[in-house]
mmCIF file of C-alpha atoms in Angstrom:
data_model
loop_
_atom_site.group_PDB
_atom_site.id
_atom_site.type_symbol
_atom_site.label_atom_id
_atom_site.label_comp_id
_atom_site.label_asym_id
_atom_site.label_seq_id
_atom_site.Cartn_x
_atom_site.Cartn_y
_atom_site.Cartn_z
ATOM 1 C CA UNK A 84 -16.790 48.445 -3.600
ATOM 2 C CA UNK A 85 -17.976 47.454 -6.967
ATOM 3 C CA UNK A 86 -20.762 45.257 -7.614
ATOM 4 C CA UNK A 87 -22.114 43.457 -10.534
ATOM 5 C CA UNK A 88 -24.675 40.829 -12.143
ATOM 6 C CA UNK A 89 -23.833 38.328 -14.793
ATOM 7 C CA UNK A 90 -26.575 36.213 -16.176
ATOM 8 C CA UNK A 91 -25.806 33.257 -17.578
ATOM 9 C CA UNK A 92 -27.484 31.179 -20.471
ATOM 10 C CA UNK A 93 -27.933 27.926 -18.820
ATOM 11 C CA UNK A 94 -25.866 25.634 -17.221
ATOM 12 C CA UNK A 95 -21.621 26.083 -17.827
ATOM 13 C CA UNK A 96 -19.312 23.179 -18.815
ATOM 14 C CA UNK A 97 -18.202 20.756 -15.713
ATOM 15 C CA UNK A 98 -14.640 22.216 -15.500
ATOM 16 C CA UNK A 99 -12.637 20.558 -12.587
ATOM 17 C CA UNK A 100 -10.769 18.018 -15.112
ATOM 18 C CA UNK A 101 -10.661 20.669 -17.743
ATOM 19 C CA UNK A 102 -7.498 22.786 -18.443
ATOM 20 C CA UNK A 103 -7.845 26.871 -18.855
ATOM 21 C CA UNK A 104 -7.911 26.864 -22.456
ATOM 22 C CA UNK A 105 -10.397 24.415 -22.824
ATOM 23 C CA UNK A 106 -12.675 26.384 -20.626
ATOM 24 C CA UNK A 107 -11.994 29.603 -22.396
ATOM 25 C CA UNK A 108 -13.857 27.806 -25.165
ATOM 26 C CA UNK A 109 -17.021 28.296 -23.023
ATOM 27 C CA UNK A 110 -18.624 31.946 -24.253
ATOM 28 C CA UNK A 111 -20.408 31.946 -20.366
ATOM 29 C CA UNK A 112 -17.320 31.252 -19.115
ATOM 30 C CA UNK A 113 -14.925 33.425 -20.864
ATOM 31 C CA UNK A 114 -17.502 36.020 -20.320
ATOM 32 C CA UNK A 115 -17.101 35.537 -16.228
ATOM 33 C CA UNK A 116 -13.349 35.584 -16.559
ATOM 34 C CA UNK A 117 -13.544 38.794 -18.628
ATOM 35 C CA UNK A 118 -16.051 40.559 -15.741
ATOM 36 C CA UNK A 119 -13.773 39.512 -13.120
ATOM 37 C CA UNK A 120 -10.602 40.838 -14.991
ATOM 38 C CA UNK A 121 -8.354 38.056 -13.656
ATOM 39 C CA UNK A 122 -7.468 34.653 -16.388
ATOM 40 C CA UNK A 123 -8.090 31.339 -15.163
ATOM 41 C CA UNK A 124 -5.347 30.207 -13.000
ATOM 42 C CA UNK A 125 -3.676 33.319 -12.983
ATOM 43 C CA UNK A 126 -1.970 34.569 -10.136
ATOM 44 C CA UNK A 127 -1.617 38.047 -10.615
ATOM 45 C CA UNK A 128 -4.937 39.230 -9.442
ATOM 46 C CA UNK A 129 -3.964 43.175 -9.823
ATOM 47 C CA UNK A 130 -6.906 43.649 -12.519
ATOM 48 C CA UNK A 131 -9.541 42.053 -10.251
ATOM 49 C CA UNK A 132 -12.692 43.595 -10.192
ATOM 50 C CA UNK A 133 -14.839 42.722 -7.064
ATOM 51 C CA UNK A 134 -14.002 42.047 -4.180
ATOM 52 C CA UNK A 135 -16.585 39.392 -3.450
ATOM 53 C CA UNK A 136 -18.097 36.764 -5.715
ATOM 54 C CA UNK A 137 -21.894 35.832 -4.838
ATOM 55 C CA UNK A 138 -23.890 32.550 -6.589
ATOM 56 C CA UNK A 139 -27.446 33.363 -6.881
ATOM 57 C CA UNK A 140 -29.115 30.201 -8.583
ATOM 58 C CA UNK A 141 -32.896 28.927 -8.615
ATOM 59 C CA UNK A 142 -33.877 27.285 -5.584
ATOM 60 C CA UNK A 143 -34.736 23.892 -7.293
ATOM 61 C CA UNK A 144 -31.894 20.704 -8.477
ATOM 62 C CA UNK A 145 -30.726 22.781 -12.010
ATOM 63 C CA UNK A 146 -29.943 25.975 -9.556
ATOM 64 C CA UNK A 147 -28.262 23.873 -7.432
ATOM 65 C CA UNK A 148 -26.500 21.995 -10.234
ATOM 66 C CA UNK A 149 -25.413 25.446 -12.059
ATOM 67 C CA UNK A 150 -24.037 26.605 -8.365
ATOM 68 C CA UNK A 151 -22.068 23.480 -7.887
ATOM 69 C CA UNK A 152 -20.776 23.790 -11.298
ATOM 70 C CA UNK A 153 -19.789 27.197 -10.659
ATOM 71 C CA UNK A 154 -18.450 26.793 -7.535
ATOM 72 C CA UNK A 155 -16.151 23.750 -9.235
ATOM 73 C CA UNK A 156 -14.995 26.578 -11.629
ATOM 74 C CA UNK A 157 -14.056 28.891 -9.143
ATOM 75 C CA UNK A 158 -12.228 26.535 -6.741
ATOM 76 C CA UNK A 159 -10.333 24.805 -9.438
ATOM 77 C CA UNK A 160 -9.236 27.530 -12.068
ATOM 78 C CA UNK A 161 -9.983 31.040 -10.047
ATOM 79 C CA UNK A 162 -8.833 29.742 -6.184
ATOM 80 C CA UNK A 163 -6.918 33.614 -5.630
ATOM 81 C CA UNK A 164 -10.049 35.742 -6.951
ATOM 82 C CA UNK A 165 -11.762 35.393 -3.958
ATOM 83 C CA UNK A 166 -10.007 36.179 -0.363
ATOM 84 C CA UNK A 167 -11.789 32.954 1.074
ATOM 85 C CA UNK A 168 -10.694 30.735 -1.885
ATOM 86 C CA UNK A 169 -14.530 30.442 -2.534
ATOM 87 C CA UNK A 170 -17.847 32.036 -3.656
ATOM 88 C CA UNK A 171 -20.373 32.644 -1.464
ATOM 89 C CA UNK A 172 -23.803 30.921 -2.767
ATOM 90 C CA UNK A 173 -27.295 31.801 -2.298
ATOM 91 C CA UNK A 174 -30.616 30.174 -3.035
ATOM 92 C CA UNK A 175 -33.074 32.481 -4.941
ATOM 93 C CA UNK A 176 -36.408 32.976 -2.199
ATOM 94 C CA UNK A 177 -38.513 30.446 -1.705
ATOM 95 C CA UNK A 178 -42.033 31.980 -0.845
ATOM 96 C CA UNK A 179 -45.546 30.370 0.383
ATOM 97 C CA UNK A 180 -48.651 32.294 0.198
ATOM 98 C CA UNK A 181 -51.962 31.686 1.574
ATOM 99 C CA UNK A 182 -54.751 32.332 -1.010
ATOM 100 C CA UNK A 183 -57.626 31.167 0.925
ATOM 101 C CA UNK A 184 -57.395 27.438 1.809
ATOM 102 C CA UNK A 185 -54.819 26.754 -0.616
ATOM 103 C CA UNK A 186 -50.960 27.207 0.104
ATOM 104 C CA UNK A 187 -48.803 28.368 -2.695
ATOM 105 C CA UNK A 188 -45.280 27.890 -3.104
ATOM 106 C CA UNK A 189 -43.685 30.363 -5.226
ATOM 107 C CA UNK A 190 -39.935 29.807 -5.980
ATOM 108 C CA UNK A 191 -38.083 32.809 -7.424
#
């Protein structure tokens, strides 16, 4: 199995009421749809990539905003590139540290 990392610039364009070619106006998102091999709404999925599509996002609102917006993106215009129908989504960690009486949190 393959995997992958795409950075993006930013949070994408809100895409559930959008159609596929307005979202291939999007350089982030044409970008993804390249990686993954596999057009929006498409369903032959024979040029798929991975086999497993992971959201990583800052643990704050924005990374939570950019994961819900990706998520929307996936569900709505890429439903058959992932065997569950959806992404799986993680928070980046959220660490404390103790430097002497003070408690530091350190999201990363």
């Amino acid at each position: 199995m393959f995997q992958a990392v795409l950075p993006l610039r930013g949070k994408i364009l809100n895409t559930w009421e959008s159609d596929a070619h307005e979202i291939l106006q999007s350089v982030e998102i044409r970008d993804l749809a390249t990686a993954l091999g596999v057009e929006p709404g498409s369903p032959d999925l024979s040029r798929l990539r991975y086999g497993r599509i992971c959201i990583l996002a800052d643990a704050d609102s924005d990374g939570a905003h950019i994961a819900t917006l990706l998520c929307a993106l996936f569900v709505r215009h890429f439903p058959r590139a992932h065997p569950a129908g959806t992404p799986v989504c993680r928070d980046a960690a959220t660490l404390s540290h103790r430097c002497g009486s003070d408690d530091l949190l350190c999201i990363g």
